XYZ file of C-alpha atoms in Angstrom:
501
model
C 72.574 98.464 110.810
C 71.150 101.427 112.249
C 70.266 100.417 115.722
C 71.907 97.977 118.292
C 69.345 95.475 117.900
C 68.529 96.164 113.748
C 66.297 94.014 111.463
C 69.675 94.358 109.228
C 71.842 92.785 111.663
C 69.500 89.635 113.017
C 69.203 88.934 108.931
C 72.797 89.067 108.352
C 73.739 86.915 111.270
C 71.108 84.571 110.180
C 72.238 84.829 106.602
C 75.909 83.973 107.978
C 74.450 81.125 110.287
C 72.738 79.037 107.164
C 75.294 79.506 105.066
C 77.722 77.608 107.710
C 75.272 74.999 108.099
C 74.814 74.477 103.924
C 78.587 74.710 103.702
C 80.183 72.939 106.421
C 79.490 69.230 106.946
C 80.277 68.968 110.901
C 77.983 71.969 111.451
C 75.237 70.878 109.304
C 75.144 67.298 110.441
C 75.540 68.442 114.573
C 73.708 72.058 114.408
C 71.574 71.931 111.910
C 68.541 72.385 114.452
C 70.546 75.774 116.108
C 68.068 78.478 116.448
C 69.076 82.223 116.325
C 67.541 83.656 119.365
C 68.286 87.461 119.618
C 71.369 89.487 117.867
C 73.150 93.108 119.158
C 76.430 94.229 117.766
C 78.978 91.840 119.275
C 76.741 89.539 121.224
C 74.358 86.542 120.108
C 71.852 84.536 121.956
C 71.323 80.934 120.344
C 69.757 77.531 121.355
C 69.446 74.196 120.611
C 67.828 71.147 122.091
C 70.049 68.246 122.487
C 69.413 64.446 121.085
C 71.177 61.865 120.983
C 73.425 62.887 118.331
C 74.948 65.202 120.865
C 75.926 63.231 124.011
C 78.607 60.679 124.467
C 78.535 57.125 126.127
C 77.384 58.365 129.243
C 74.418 60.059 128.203
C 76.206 63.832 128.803
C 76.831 66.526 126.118
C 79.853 65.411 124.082
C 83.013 67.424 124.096
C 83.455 67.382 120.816
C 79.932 69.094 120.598
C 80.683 71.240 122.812
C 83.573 72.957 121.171
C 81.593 72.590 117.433
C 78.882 74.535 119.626
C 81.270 76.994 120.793
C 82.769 77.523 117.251
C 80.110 78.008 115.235
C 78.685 80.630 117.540
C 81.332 82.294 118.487
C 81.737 83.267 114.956
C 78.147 84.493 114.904
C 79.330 87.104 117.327
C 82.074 88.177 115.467
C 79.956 88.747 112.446
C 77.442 90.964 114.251
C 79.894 93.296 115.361
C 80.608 94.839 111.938
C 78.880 92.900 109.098
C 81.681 90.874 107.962
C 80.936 87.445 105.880
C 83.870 85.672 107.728
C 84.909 84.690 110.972
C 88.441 83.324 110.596
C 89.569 80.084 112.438
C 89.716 79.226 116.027
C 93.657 79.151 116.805
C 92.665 78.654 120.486
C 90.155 77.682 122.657
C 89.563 77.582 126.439
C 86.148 75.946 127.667
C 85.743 75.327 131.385
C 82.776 72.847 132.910
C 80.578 73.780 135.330
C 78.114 70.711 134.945
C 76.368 68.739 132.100
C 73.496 68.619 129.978
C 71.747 65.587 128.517
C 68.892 64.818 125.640
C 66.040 67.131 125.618
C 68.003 69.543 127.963
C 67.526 72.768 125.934
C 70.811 74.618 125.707
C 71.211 77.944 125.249
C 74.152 80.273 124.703
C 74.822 83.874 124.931
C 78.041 84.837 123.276
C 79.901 88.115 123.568
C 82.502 89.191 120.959
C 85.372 91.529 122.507
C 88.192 93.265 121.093
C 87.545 92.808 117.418
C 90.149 93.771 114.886
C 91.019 93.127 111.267
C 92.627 89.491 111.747
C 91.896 88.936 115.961
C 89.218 88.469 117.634
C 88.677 86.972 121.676
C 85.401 86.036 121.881
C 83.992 84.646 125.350
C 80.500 82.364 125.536
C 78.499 81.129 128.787
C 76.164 78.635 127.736
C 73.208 76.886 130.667
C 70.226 74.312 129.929
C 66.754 74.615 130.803
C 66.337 70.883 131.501
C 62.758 69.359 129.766
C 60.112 69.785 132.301
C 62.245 71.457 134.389
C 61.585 75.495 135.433
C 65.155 76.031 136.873
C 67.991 76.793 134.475
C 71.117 75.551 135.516
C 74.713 76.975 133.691
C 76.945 74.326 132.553
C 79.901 75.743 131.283
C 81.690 78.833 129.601
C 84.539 79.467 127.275
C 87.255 81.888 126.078
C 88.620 81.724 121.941
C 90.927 83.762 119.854
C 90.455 83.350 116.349
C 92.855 84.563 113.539
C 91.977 84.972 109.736
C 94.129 82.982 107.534
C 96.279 85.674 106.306
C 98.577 84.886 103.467
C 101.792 84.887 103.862
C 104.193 86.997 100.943
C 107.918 85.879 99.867
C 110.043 89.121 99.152
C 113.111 89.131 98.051
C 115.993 89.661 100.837
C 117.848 92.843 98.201
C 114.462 93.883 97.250
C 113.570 94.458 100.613
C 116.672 96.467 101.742
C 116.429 98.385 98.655
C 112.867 99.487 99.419
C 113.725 100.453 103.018
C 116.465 102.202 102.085
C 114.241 104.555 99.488
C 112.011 104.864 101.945
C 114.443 106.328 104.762
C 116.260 108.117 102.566
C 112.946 109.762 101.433
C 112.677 111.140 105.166
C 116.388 112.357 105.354
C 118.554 109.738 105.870
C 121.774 110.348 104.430
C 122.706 107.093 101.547
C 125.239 105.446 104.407
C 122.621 105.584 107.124
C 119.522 104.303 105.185
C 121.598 101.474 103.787
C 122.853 100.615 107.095
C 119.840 100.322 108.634
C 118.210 98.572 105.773
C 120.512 95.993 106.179
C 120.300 94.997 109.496
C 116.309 94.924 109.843
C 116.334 92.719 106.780
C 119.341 90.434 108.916
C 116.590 90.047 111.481
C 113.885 88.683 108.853
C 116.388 86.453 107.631
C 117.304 84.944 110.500
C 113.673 84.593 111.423
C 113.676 87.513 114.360
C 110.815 89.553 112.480
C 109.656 91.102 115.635
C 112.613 93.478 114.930
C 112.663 92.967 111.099
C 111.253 95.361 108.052
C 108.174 96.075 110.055
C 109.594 98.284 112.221
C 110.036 100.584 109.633
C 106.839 102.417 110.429
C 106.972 103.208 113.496
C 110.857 104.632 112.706
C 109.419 106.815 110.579
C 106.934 107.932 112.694
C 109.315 109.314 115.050
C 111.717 111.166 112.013
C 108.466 113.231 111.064
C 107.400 113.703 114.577
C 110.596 115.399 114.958
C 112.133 113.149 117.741
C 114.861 110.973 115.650
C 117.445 112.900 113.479
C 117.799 110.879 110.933
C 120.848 112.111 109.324
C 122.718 112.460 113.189
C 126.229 111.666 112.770
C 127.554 109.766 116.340
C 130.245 112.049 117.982
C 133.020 109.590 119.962
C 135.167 110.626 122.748
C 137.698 108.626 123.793
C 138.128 108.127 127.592
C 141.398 106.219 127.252
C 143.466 104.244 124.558
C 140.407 101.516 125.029
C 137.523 103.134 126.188
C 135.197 105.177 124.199
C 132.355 107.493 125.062
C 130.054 107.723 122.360
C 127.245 110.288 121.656
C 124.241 109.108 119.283
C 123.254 112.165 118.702
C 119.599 111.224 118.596
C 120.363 109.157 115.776
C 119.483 105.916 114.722
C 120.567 103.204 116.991
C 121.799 101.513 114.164
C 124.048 104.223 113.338
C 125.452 104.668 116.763
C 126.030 101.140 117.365
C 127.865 100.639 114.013
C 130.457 103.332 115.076
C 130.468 102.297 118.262
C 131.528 98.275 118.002
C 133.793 99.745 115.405
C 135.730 101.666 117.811
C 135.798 98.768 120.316
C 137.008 96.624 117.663
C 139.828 98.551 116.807
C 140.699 99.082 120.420
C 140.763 95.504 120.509
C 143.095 94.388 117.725
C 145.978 96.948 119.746
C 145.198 96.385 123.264
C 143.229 93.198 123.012
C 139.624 94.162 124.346
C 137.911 97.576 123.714
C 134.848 99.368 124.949
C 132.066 101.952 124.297
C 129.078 103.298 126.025
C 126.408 104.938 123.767
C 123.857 107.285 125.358
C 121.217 109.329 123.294
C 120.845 106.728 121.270
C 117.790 104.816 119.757
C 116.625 100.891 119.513
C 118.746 99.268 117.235
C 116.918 96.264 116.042
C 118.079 92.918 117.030
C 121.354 92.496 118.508
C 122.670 90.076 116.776
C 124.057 91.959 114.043
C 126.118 94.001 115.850
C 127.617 90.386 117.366
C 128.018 89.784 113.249
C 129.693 93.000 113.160
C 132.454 91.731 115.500
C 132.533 88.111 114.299
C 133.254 89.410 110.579
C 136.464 90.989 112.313
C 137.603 87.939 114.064
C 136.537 89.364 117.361
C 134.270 87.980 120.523
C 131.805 90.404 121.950
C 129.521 91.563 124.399
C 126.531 93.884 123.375
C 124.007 95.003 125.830
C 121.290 97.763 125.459
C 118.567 99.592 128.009
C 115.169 99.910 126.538
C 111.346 100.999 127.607
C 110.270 100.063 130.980
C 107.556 96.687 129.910
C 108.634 94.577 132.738
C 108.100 94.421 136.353
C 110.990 93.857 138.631
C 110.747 90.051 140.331
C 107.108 91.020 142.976
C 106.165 93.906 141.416
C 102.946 94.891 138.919
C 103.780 97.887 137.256
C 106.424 98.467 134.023
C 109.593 99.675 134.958
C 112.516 97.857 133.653
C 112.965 97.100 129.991
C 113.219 93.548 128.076
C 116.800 94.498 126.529
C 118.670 92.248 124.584
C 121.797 90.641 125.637
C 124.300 89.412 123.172
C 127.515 87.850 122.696
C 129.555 85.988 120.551
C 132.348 84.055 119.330
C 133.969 83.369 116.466
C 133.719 79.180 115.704
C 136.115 76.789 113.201
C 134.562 76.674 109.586
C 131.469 79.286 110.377
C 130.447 77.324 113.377
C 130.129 80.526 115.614
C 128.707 80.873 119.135
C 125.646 84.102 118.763
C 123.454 84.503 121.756
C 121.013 86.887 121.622
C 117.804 86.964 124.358
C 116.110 89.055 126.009
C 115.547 88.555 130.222
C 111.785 88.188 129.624
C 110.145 85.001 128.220
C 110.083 86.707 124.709
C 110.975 89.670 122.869
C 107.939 92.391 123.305
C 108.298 92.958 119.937
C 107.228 89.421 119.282
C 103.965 90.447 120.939
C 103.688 93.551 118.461
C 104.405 91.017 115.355
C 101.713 88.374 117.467
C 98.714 91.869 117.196
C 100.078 92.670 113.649
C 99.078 89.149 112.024
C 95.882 88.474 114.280
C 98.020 85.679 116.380
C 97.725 84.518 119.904
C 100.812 84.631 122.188
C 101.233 81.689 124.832
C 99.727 82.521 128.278
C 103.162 82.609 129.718
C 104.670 85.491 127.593
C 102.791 88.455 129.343
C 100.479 89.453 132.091
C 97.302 91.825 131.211
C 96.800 95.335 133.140
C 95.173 93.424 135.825
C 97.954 90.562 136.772
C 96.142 87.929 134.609
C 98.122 85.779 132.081
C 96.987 86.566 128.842
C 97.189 85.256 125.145
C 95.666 88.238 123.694
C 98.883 90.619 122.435
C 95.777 93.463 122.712
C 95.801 93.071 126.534
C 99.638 92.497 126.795
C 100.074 95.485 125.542
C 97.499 97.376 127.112
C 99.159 98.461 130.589
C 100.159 94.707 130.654
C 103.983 93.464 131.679
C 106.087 91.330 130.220
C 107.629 88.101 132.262
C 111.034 87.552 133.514
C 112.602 84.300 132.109
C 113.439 82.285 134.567
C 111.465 84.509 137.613
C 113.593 87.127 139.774
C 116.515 85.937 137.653
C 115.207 87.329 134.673
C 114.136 90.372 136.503
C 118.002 90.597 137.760
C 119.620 90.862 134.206
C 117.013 93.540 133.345
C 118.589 95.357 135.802
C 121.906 94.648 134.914
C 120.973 95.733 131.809
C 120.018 99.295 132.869
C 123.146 99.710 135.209
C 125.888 98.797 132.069
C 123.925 99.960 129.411
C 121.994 103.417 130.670
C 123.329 104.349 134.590
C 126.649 103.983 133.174
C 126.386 105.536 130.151
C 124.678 108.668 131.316
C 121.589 107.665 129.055
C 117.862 107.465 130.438
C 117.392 104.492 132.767
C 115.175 103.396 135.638
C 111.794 103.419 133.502
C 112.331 106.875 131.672
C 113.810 105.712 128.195
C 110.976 106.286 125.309
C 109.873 103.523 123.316
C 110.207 102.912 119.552
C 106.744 103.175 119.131
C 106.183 106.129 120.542
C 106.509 109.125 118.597
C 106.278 111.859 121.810
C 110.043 112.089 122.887
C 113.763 111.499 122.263
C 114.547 107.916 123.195
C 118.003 108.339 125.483
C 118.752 104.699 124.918
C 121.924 103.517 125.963
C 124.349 101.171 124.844
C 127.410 98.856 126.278
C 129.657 97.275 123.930
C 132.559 95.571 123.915
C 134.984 93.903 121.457
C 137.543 90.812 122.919
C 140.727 89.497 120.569
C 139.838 85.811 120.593
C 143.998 85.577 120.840
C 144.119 87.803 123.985
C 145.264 84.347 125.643
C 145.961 81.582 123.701
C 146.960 80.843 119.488
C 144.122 81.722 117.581
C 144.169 77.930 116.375
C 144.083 76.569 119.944
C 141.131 78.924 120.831
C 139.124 78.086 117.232
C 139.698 74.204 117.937
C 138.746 74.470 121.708
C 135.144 76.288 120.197
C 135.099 73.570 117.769
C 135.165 70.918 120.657
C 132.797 72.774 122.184
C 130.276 72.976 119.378
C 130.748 69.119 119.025
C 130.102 68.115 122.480
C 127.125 70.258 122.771
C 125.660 69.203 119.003
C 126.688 65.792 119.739
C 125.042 65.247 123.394
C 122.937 62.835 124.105
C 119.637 63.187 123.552
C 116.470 63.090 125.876
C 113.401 61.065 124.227
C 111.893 63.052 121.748
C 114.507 65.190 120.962
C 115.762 64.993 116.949
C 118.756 67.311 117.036
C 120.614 69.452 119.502
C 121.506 73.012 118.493
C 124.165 75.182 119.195
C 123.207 79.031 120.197
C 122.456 80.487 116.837
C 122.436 77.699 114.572
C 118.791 77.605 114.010
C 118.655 81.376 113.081
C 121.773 80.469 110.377
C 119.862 77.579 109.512
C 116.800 80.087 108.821
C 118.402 82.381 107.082
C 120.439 79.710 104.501
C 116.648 79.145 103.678
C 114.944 82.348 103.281
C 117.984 83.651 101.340
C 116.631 80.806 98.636
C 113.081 81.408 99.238
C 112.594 84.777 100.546
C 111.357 86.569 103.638
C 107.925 85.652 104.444
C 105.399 88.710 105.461
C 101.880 88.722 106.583
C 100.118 90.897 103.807
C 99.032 93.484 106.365
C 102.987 93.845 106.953
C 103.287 94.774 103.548
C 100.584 96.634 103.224
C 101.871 98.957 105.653
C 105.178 98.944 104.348
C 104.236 100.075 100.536
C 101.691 102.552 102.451
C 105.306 103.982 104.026
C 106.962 104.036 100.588
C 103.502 105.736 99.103
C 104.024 108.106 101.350
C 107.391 109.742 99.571
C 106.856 107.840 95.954
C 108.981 104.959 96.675
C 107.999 101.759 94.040
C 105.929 99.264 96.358
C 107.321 96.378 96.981
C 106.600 92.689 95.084
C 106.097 89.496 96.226
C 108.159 86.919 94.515
């Protein structure tokens, strides 16, 4: 395909087009009569005259058509950009009316493909008639779609996987107790379905040891402020690490003087929050665990990033494992969901982020090109951001205010900060009396009644135990470009690659 506008390229689009037709019964049977008008890398030009085959009741082009239409050429676009035999499937499409067309209209549709990657694709069409006998063309309609390959999904085994991580982090200097540690809790996060801060943030963890801006083997260096407050010092470490030594510290401030506390500064992400909630909870203790992170949220009327989409966490420890874990962030979702959303070609819902210019968006690409995340919940959302940044980094001494780094980016020290605290559950009451007041709780809320629709009520967390009861049968489920990238880690230092079950 040596020029824009090839011989090589109109044949393989054309190639593409029949076999579609020979191969797919709705296309043959409604498209058959589709002509392939012009081809450039990333754009098509089609058109087809309508019959009656093609309109509905009314006598107007069919809807049904319309988005077969759409489909089919849309993927014609995709395969002109680079040569590629498929197209994936539509996960979503957007088609607006302008006005109709009816039999003998002759339809025609230019269709533009746009950021193309290995599984994602948005595509956009405008398609306008040039009604029989008629000189004037009129346009009737366009269209936005995202399509995603069907990418397989791999089962790998929950030890497997923490084994491989830790190999692979102790390849780039972690010490044995550090790589282990942080093993563990990404592979929590896949098992409780949270695999926007799961194994596949590996990577970009490595990235940073060998750009020289994580010390992987940092040991955290606590100073205590009084009998129940401690200062701790990352180091530069892992978050992880930090965090660990940190709750610990709380906790056993706790169990003496009933609650203990610890900032964190220089510290790094930490993966999902939860597990340091766990932490607590396996000691009998309530908690509260908040973090600061990289600005990727506006504050409530603004455009531009400057707060982060930290995590906020607590728990509570339940009668017979029924335990209270919350564990959200202030925006609609995690931004690493939108990073797991780009890394297994998958739209995000329009409500999730804004692109660079203000514009809902349900292309991760754009989110995370200049775009913001948004607050759950409006300038409330917005609000605990902020609260997030004045427990977790003003306090602390850490970065705050839009200057900590992000995991992803290998250029700087992070300077996250942390806030934890630890609370004896018997501070005020019997331990009993508090375990059976959670477990009326937990019944009143599981046991509510129901609005229409509604199956089953859940109580904060359940559904993530419930997740990870299964997956500890089954396994952890990864795209195969996650794993790809993960055995192209362990490559990297002659770890074993990892198998799928």
């Amino acid at each position: 395909m040596a020029s824009d506008q090839s011989p090589a390229r109109l044949q393989h689009v054309e190639t593409v087009l029949q076999h579609l037709l020979t191969n797919c019964p709705i296309y043959g049977y409604t498209l058959s009569t589709l002509e392939l008008v012009s081809v450039t890398r990333g754009a098509t030009t089609t058109r087809l005259r309508l019959t009656e085959r093609h309109v509905n009741s009314k006598g107007g082009l069919h809807g049904a058509v319309s988005a077969t239409i759409v489909d089919l050429t849309t993927g014609l676009a995709i395969a002109s950009w680079d040569g590629r035999e498929t197209t994936g499937a539509s996960v979503n499409m957007h088609l607006s009316y302008l006005s109709t067309a009816r039999v003998g209209d002759l339809l025609r549709i230019e269709t533009t493909a746009e950021r193309i990657g290995g599984s994602l694709a948005t595509r956009l069409s405008r398609w306008g008639t040039t009604p029989k006998q008629k000189g004037s063309q009129r346009r009737i309609g366009t269209d936005t779609i995202m399509t995603s390959s069907d990418e397989p999904r791999f089962h790998v085994a929950a030890d497997d996987l923490v084994r491989f991580i830790d190999r692979v982090l102790q390849a780039n200097g972690a010490p044995p107790e550090h790589g282990v540690l942080v093993a563990r809790c990404l592979v929590a996060a896949d098992l409780r379905g949270v695999e926007s801060h799961g194994a596949n943030r590996l990577p970009s963890y490595v990235r940073r040891i060998r750009s020289g801006v994580l010390d992987p083997a940092a040991t955290p260096v606590l100073e205590a402020v009084t009998p129940a407050a401690v200062l701790v010092d990352g180091a530069n470490g892992f978050g992880f690490v930090a965090a660990h030594a940190a709750m610990d510290a709380a906790i056993s401030a706790a169990r003496i003087y009933g609650i203990g506390l610890a900032c964190v500064r220089r510290s790094n992400h930490y993966g999902m929050a939860a597990w340091i909630v766990r932490q607590a909870l396996d000691e009998g203790m309530m908690s509260l665990v908040f973090t600061n992170s990289s600005p990727a949220m506006a504050p409530f009327g603004g455009r531009s990033s400057l707060l982060g989409v930290s995590p906020m966490a607590c728990g509570a420890p339940g009668r017979d494992g029924d335990d209270f874990i919350l564990d959200m962030a202030p925006s609609v979702a995690a931004r690493g969901k939108i990073h797991t959303a780009l890394r297994r070609g998958e739209p995000i819902p329009s409500d999730w982020a804004l692109d660079a210019d203000g514009n809902p968006t349900e292309d991760p690409a754009a989110a995370l090109d200049g775009g913001v995340m948004q607050p759950v919940g409006g300038p409330k959302g917005s609000a605990l951001a902020v609260m997030m940044d004045v427990f977790s980094g003003v306090l602390s001494g850490s970065a705050f205010a839009g200057n900590v780094t992000g995991p992803y980016d290998p250029s700087r020290p992070a300077d996250v900060g942390h806030f934890l605290v630890a609370i004896r559950p018997d501070l005020f009451m019997p331990l009993k009396e508090f375990r059976d007041r959670m477990r009326y709780l937990h019944e009143s809320v599981v046991g509510a009644e129901r609005a229409p629709g509604v199956d089953r009520i859940y109580f904060p967390g359940e559904i993530e135990q419930l997740t990870q009861r299964e997956r500890e049968r089954s396994g952890i489920p990864l795209a195969k470009t996650e794993v790809e990238a993960l055995n192209r880690e362990g490559a990297e230092v002659s770890v074993e690659p990892l198998r799928p079950l």
